[in-house]
Tab-separated table of N, CA and C in Angstrom:
chain	number	residue	atom	x	y	z
A	176	MET	N	0.844	-1.185	0.000
A	176	MET	CA	0.000	0.000	0.000
A	176	MET	C	0.885	1.243	0.000
A	177	ASN	N	0.457	2.256	-0.676
A	177	ASN	CA	1.201	3.496	-0.789
A	177	ASN	C	1.196	4.235	0.551
A	178	GLU	N	2.390	4.593	1.038
A	178	GLU	CA	2.504	5.248	2.342
A	178	GLU	C	1.926	6.657	2.339
A	179	ASP	N	1.878	7.286	1.185
A	179	ASP	CA	1.355	8.653	1.106
A	179	ASP	C	-0.132	8.724	1.406
A	180	ILE	N	-0.827	7.636	1.220
A	180	ILE	CA	-2.269	7.647	1.450
A	180	ILE	C	-2.624	7.295	2.894
A	181	LEU	N	-1.675	6.746	3.642
A	181	LEU	CA	-1.961	6.342	5.018
A	181	LEU	C	-2.231	7.531	5.936
A	182	ILE	N	-1.550	8.632	5.731
A	182	ILE	CA	-1.739	9.797	6.597
A	182	ILE	C	-3.147	10.373	6.463
A	183	PRO	N	-3.660	10.622	5.261
A	183	PRO	CA	-5.046	11.108	5.180
A	183	PRO	C	-6.064	10.096	5.704
A	184	ILE	N	-5.818	8.812	5.451
A	184	ILE	CA	-6.738	7.791	5.967
A	184	ILE	C	-6.736	7.815	7.490
A	185	ALA	N	-5.561	7.911	8.099
A	185	ALA	CA	-5.470	7.964	9.558
A	185	ALA	C	-6.139	9.221	10.102
A	186	ALA	N	-5.978	10.344	9.416
A	186	ALA	CA	-6.601	11.591	9.874
A	186	ALA	C	-8.120	11.487	9.844
A	187	PHE	N	-8.667	10.994	8.742
A	187	PHE	CA	-10.119	10.872	8.653
A	187	PHE	C	-10.653	9.802	9.601
A	188	ALA	N	-9.909	8.714	9.785
A	188	ALA	CA	-10.345	7.659	10.704
A	188	ALA	C	-10.345	8.162	12.144
A	189	SER	N	-9.337	8.945	12.521
A	189	SER	CA	-9.309	9.471	13.887
A	189	SER	C	-10.423	10.488	14.100
A	190	PHE	N	-10.699	11.303	13.098
A	190	PHE	CA	-11.808	12.251	13.206
A	190	PHE	C	-13.134	11.503	13.354
A	191	ALA	N	-13.325	10.460	12.553
A	191	ALA	CA	-14.553	9.664	12.646
A	191	ALA	C	-14.662	8.998	14.010
A	192	ALA	N	-13.552	8.502	14.546
A	192	ALA	CA	-13.572	7.866	15.864
A	192	ALA	C	-13.949	8.869	16.951
A	193	ILE	N	-13.451	10.076	16.851
A	193	ILE	CA	-13.785	11.112	17.835
A	193	ILE	C	-15.268	11.449	17.769
A	194	VAL	N	-15.798	11.629	16.582
A	194	VAL	CA	-17.218	11.966	16.422
A	194	VAL	C	-18.103	10.831	16.923
A	195	ILE	N	-17.781	9.602	16.568
A	195	ILE	CA	-18.575	8.447	17.009
A	195	ILE	C	-18.527	8.312	18.522
A	196	THR	N	-17.355	8.493	19.118
A	196	THR	CA	-17.227	8.407	20.572
A	196	THR	C	-18.050	9.491	21.253
A	197	TYR	N	-18.006	10.698	20.740
A	197	TYR	CA	-18.784	11.793	21.315
A	197	TYR	C	-20.272	11.466	21.312
A	198	PHE	N	-20.784	11.034	20.163
A	198	PHE	CA	-22.211	10.746	20.074
A	198	PHE	C	-22.600	9.537	20.915
A	199	ALA	N	-21.729	8.550	21.033
A	199	ALA	CA	-22.034	7.378	21.851
A	199	ALA	C	-22.138	7.767	23.327
A	200	TYR	N	-21.186	8.535	23.833
A	200	TYR	CA	-21.237	8.957	25.231
A	200	TYR	C	-22.386	9.928	25.487
A	201	ASN	N	-22.667	10.795	24.546
A	201	ASN	CA	-23.779	11.728	24.692
A	201	ASN	C	-25.101	10.972	24.770
A	202	SER	N	-25.260	9.970	23.932
A	202	SER	CA	-26.475	9.158	23.940
A	202	SER	C	-26.604	8.396	25.253
A	203	LYS	N	-25.503	7.832	25.729
A	203	LYS	CA	-25.525	7.094	26.999
A	203	LYS	C	-25.914	8.023	28.150
A	204	HIS	N	-25.379	9.239	28.152
A	204	HIS	CA	-25.704	10.203	29.207
A	204	HIS	C	-27.189	10.563	29.182
A	205	LYS	N	-27.736	10.776	27.994
A	205	LYS	CA	-29.157	11.117	27.888
A	205	LYS	C	-30.037	9.979	28.380
A	206	ILE	N	-29.665	8.743	28.085
A	206	ILE	CA	-30.437	7.589	28.553
A	206	ILE	C	-30.395	7.512	30.073
A	207	GLU	N	-29.230	7.741	30.671
A	207	GLU	CA	-29.115	7.712	32.127
A	207	GLU	C	-29.943	8.821	32.773
A	208	VAL	N	-29.951	10.004	32.191
A	208	VAL	CA	-30.759	11.107	32.721
A	208	VAL	C	-32.238	10.758	32.638
A	209	GLN	N	-32.668	10.198	31.514
A	209	GLN	CA	-34.078	9.818	31.368
A	209	GLN	C	-34.469	8.743	32.378
A	210	ASN	N	-33.588	7.778	32.632
A	210	ASN	CA	-33.876	6.748	33.633
A	210	ASN	C	-33.986	7.352	35.025
A	211	THR	N	-33.138	8.311	35.337
A	211	THR	CA	-33.203	8.977	36.639
A	211	THR	C	-34.505	9.760	36.776
A	212	ILE	N	-34.892	10.475	35.735
A	212	ILE	CA	-36.152	11.228	35.769
A	212	ILE	C	-37.329	10.276	35.920
A	213	ARG	N	-37.287	9.151	35.227
A	213	ARG	CA	-38.362	8.160	35.322
A	213	ARG	C	-38.477	7.618	36.748
A	214	LYS	N	-37.336	7.360	37.394
A	214	LYS	CA	-37.352	6.861	38.773
A	214	LYS	C	-37.950	7.901	39.721
A	215	VAL	N	-37.592	9.166	39.528
A	215	VAL	CA	-38.131	10.236	40.379
A	215	VAL	C	-39.640	10.332	40.204
A	216	LEU	N	-40.112	10.271	38.969
A	216	LEU	CA	-41.549	10.370	38.714
A	216	LEU	C	-42.294	9.141	39.217
A	217	ASP	N	-41.678	7.957	39.138
A	217	ASP	CA	-42.314	6.741	39.648
A	217	ASP	C	-42.473	6.792	41.161
A	218	LYS	N	-41.549	7.456	41.850
A	218	LYS	CA	-41.658	7.603	43.300
A	218	LYS	C	-42.729	8.617	43.679
A	219	GLY	N	-43.158	9.419	42.738
A	219	GLY	CA	-44.170	10.424	43.010
A	219	GLY	C	-43.599	11.771	43.402
A	220	ASP	N	-42.313	11.934	43.292
A	220	ASP	CA	-41.682	13.209	43.630
A	220	ASP	C	-41.861	14.199	42.486
A	221	ASN	N	-41.710	15.472	42.817
A	221	ASN	CA	-41.808	16.526	41.807
A	221	ASN	C	-40.439	16.805	41.199
A	222	LEU	N	-40.469	17.178	39.942
A	222	LEU	CA	-39.239	17.595	39.273
A	222	LEU	C	-39.100	19.102	39.419
A	223	THR	N	-38.061	19.513	40.097
A	223	THR	CA	-37.812	20.937	40.268
A	223	THR	C	-36.797	21.396	39.225
A	224	PRO	N	-36.815	22.682	38.894
A	224	PRO	CA	-35.807	23.186	37.948
A	224	PRO	C	-34.374	22.960	38.444
A	225	GLU	N	-34.180	23.011	39.765
A	225	GLU	CA	-32.844	22.783	40.313
A	225	GLU	C	-32.385	21.354	40.055
A	226	LEU	N	-33.314	20.384	40.215
A	226	LEU	CA	-32.973	18.986	39.963
A	226	LEU	C	-32.624	18.769	38.494
A	227	LEU	N	-33.421	19.346	37.614
A	227	LEU	CA	-33.139	19.197	36.186
A	227	LEU	C	-31.803	19.833	35.813
A	228	GLN	N	-31.490	20.957	36.437
A	228	GLN	CA	-30.223	21.615	36.137
A	228	GLN	C	-29.053	20.776	36.642
A	229	LYS	N	-29.223	20.143	37.820
A	229	LYS	CA	-28.167	19.278	38.342
A	229	LYS	C	-27.966	18.053	37.464
A	230	LEU	N	-29.041	17.562	36.869
A	230	LEU	CA	-28.935	16.398	35.991
A	230	LEU	C	-28.315	16.757	34.648
A	231	GLY	N	-28.235	18.016	34.348
A	231	GLY	CA	-27.604	18.433	33.104
A	231	GLY	C	-28.539	18.427	31.916
A	232	THR	N	-29.844	18.454	32.166
A	232	THR	CA	-30.775	18.438	31.048
A	232	THR	C	-31.050	19.831	30.511
A	233	TYR	N	-30.766	20.846	31.300
A	233	TYR	CA	-31.052	22.203	30.846
A	233	TYR	C	-29.753	22.892	30.471
A	234	ASN	N	-29.619	23.212	29.228
A	234	ASN	CA	-28.497	24.008	28.748
A	234	ASN	C	-29.068	25.222	28.035
A	235	SER	N	-28.635	26.369	28.467
A	235	SER	CA	-29.110	27.602	27.864
A	235	SER	C	-28.725	27.641	26.391
A	236	PRO	N	-29.694	27.889	25.497
A	236	PRO	CA	-29.353	27.981	24.074
A	236	PRO	C	-28.347	29.093	23.794
A	237	ARG	N	-28.415	30.153	24.579
A	237	ARG	CA	-27.476	31.266	24.393
A	237	ARG	C	-26.049	30.808	24.667
A	238	VAL	N	-25.869	30.084	25.768
A	238	VAL	CA	-24.536	29.600	26.126
A	238	VAL	C	-24.051	28.560	25.123
A	239	MET	N	-24.952	27.681	24.679
A	239	MET	CA	-24.568	26.637	23.729
A	239	MET	C	-24.140	27.245	22.387
A	240	ASP	N	-24.851	28.269	21.916
A	240	ASP	CA	-24.456	28.925	20.667
A	240	ASP	C	-23.078	29.569	20.801
A	241	LEU	N	-22.832	30.195	21.944
A	241	LEU	CA	-21.536	30.824	22.172
A	241	LEU	C	-20.429	29.775	22.204
A	242	ARG	N	-20.656	28.677	22.926
A	242	ARG	CA	-19.644	27.617	23.014
A	242	ARG	C	-19.346	27.016	21.645
A	243	LYS	N	-20.399	26.691	20.909
A	243	LYS	CA	-20.198	26.100	19.580
A	243	LYS	C	-19.448	27.067	18.673
A	244	GLY	N	-19.829	28.330	18.715
A	244	GLY	CA	-19.179	29.323	17.871
A	244	GLY	C	-17.707	29.482	18.188
A	245	LEU	N	-17.390	29.575	19.478
A	245	LEU	CA	-15.989	29.728	19.864
A	245	LEU	C	-15.173	28.485	19.525
A	246	ALA	N	-15.744	27.304	19.773
A	246	ALA	CA	-15.018	26.062	19.484
A	246	ALA	C	-14.760	25.913	17.987
A	247	LEU	N	-15.770	26.176	17.175
A	247	LEU	CA	-15.594	26.036	15.730
A	247	LEU	C	-14.622	27.077	15.173
A	248	CYS	N	-14.683	28.296	15.692
A	248	CYS	CA	-13.718	29.319	15.255
A	248	CYS	C	-12.295	28.908	15.635
A	249	ALA	N	-12.135	28.343	16.824
A	249	ALA	CA	-10.807	27.900	17.251
A	249	ALA	C	-10.294	26.764	16.372
A	250	ILE	N	-11.162	25.817	16.028
A	250	ILE	CA	-10.754	24.710	15.154
A	250	ILE	C	-10.363	25.241	13.777
A	251	GLY	N	-11.171	26.134	13.239
A	251	GLY	CA	-10.859	26.707	11.932
A	251	GLY	C	-9.564	27.496	11.940
A	252	ALA	N	-9.374	28.308	12.975
A	252	ALA	CA	-8.140	29.090	13.071
A	252	ALA	C	-6.931	28.177	13.249
A	253	ALA	N	-7.087	27.110	14.028
A	253	ALA	CA	-5.984	26.163	14.219
A	253	ALA	C	-5.605	25.489	12.905
A	254	ALA	N	-6.596	25.118	12.111
A	254	ALA	CA	-6.307	24.496	10.812
A	254	ALA	C	-5.603	25.484	9.885
A	255	LEU	N	-6.054	26.732	9.889
A	255	LEU	CA	-5.392	27.750	9.061
A	255	LEU	C	-3.945	27.972	9.501
A	256	LEU	N	-3.730	28.065	10.808
A	256	LEU	CA	-2.377	28.267	11.318
A	256	LEU	C	-1.490	27.056	11.051
A	257	ALA	N	-2.051	25.861	11.219
A	257	ALA	CA	-1.268	24.650	10.953
A	257	ALA	C	-0.856	24.592	9.490
A	258	GLY	N	-1.750	24.974	8.608
A	258	GLY	CA	-1.401	25.015	7.190
A	258	GLY	C	-0.295	26.010	6.905
A	259	GLY	N	-0.328	27.143	7.578
A	259	GLY	CA	0.724	28.137	7.391
A	259	GLY	C	2.059	27.699	7.963
A	260	VAL	N	2.021	26.986	9.083
A	260	VAL	CA	3.254	26.541	9.727
A	260	VAL	C	3.986	25.505	8.879
A	261	VAL	N	3.247	24.595	8.261
A	261	VAL	CA	3.886	23.528	7.475
A	261	VAL	C	3.991	23.892	5.995
A	262	ASP	N	3.840	25.154	5.676
A	262	ASP	CA	3.944	25.653	4.297
A	262	ASP	C	2.950	24.993	3.348
A	263	GLU	N	1.792	24.675	3.841
A	263	GLU	CA	0.697	24.139	3.021
A	263	GLU	C	-0.541	24.988	3.282
A	264	LEU	N	-0.437	26.263	2.972
A	264	LEU	CA	-1.506	27.204	3.288
A	264	LEU	C	-2.807	26.843	2.587
A	265	ARG	N	-2.727	26.351	1.364
A	265	ARG	CA	-3.952	25.978	0.636
A	265	ARG	C	-4.681	24.842	1.346
A	266	THR	N	-3.933	23.880	1.870
A	266	THR	CA	-4.542	22.778	2.612
A	266	THR	C	-5.151	23.295	3.911
A	267	GLY	N	-4.445	24.183	4.592
A	267	GLY	CA	-4.974	24.776	5.819
A	267	GLY	C	-6.252	25.542	5.565
A	268	ILE	N	-6.282	26.268	4.466
A	268	ILE	CA	-7.495	27.005	4.102
A	268	ILE	C	-8.621	26.034	3.781
A	269	ALA	N	-8.291	24.965	3.056
A	269	ALA	CA	-9.317	23.985	2.680
A	269	ALA	C	-9.963	23.354	3.905
A	270	PHE	N	-9.166	23.053	4.924
A	270	PHE	CA	-9.711	22.416	6.118
A	270	PHE	C	-10.212	23.418	7.148
A	271	GLY	N	-9.747	24.650	7.110
A	271	GLY	CA	-10.074	25.597	8.157
A	271	GLY	C	-11.212	26.550	7.874
A	272	VAL	N	-11.507	26.806	6.618
A	272	VAL	CA	-12.515	27.812	6.289
A	272	VAL	C	-13.912	27.377	6.718
A	273	PHE	N	-14.274	26.121	6.481
A	273	PHE	CA	-15.628	25.676	6.812
A	273	PHE	C	-15.927	25.784	8.309
A	274	PRO	N	-15.090	25.212	9.208
A	274	PRO	CA	-15.414	25.382	10.629
A	274	PRO	C	-15.327	26.832	11.085
A	275	LEU	N	-14.422	27.601	10.495
A	275	LEU	CA	-14.311	29.006	10.871
A	275	LEU	C	-15.582	29.770	10.520
A	276	LEU	N	-16.084	29.587	9.313
A	276	LEU	CA	-17.312	30.276	8.907
A	276	LEU	C	-18.525	29.768	9.681
A	277	LEU	N	-18.561	28.479	9.981
A	277	LEU	CA	-19.649	27.935	10.787
A	277	LEU	C	-19.611	28.523	12.199
A	278	GLY	N	-18.420	28.671	12.752
A	278	GLY	CA	-18.273	29.295	14.063
A	278	GLY	C	-18.709	30.748	14.049
A	279	ILE	N	-18.361	31.461	12.999
A	279	ILE	CA	-18.796	32.858	12.871
A	279	ILE	C	-20.314	32.929	12.778
A	280	ALA	N	-20.926	31.966	12.086
A	280	ALA	CA	-22.391	31.937	11.996
A	280	ALA	C	-23.013	31.715	13.370
A	281	PHE	N	-22.461	30.790	14.168
A	281	PHE	CA	-22.984	30.564	15.519
A	281	PHE	C	-22.806	31.801	16.389
A	282	LEU	N	-21.675	32.471	16.269
A	282	LEU	CA	-21.465	33.691	17.050
A	282	LEU	C	-22.419	34.797	16.620
A	283	THR	N	-22.740	34.856	15.334
A	283	THR	CA	-23.710	35.835	14.842
A	283	THR	C	-25.093	35.537	15.404
A	284	VAL	N	-25.480	34.263	15.400
A	284	VAL	CA	-26.771	33.868	15.980
A	284	VAL	C	-26.790	34.202	17.465
A	285	TRP	N	-25.696	33.918	18.162
A	285	TRP	CA	-25.605	34.216	19.590
A	285	TRP	C	-25.778	35.708	19.843
A	286	ARG	N	-25.201	36.523	18.989
A	286	ARG	CA	-25.252	37.972	19.184
A	286	ARG	C	-26.610	38.567	18.815
A	287	LEU	N	-27.241	38.041	17.765
A	287	LEU	CA	-28.464	38.658	17.254
A	287	LEU	C	-29.747	38.155	17.920
A	288	ASN	N	-29.756	36.916	18.386
A	288	ASN	CA	-30.989	36.365	18.970
A	288	ASN	C	-31.304	36.988	20.316
A	289	ARG	N	-32.578	37.061	20.583
A	289	ARG	CA	-33.052	37.492	21.896
A	289	ARG	C	-33.576	36.244	22.593
A	290	TYR	N	-32.807	35.757	23.549
A	290	TYR	CA	-33.133	34.513	24.235
A	290	TYR	C	-34.013	34.801	25.446
A	291	ASP	N	-34.849	33.836	25.775
A	291	ASP	CA	-35.749	33.980	26.921
A	291	ASP	C	-35.325	33.079	28.073
A	292	ASP	N	-34.044	32.967	28.337
A	292	ASP	CA	-33.606	32.095	29.437
A	292	ASP	C	-33.061	32.869	30.596
């Protein structure tokens, strides 16, 4: 097998592994939260906003938009800088522009929306 193709394959495989792991753990966490809520309701107890916040079910959309925007901008900027450092600016631009623009879009939504939280 050609060694030049192993690096891109490894990069895409590691990215896919990270995404799959994130979604698997996120799904497991949501199932555990739902089971806990079900147990509380089966006992006849009330669900208070404080309990839901402790369980991690309530995330402010305003905060989530800000976090996503900052994270995506950082990923895009890192890809652009990495491309510049290794003298492959076109590759850095190719990989960095999409997350950077997506991050800017999230930051724009965060800035323009009027949230009710």
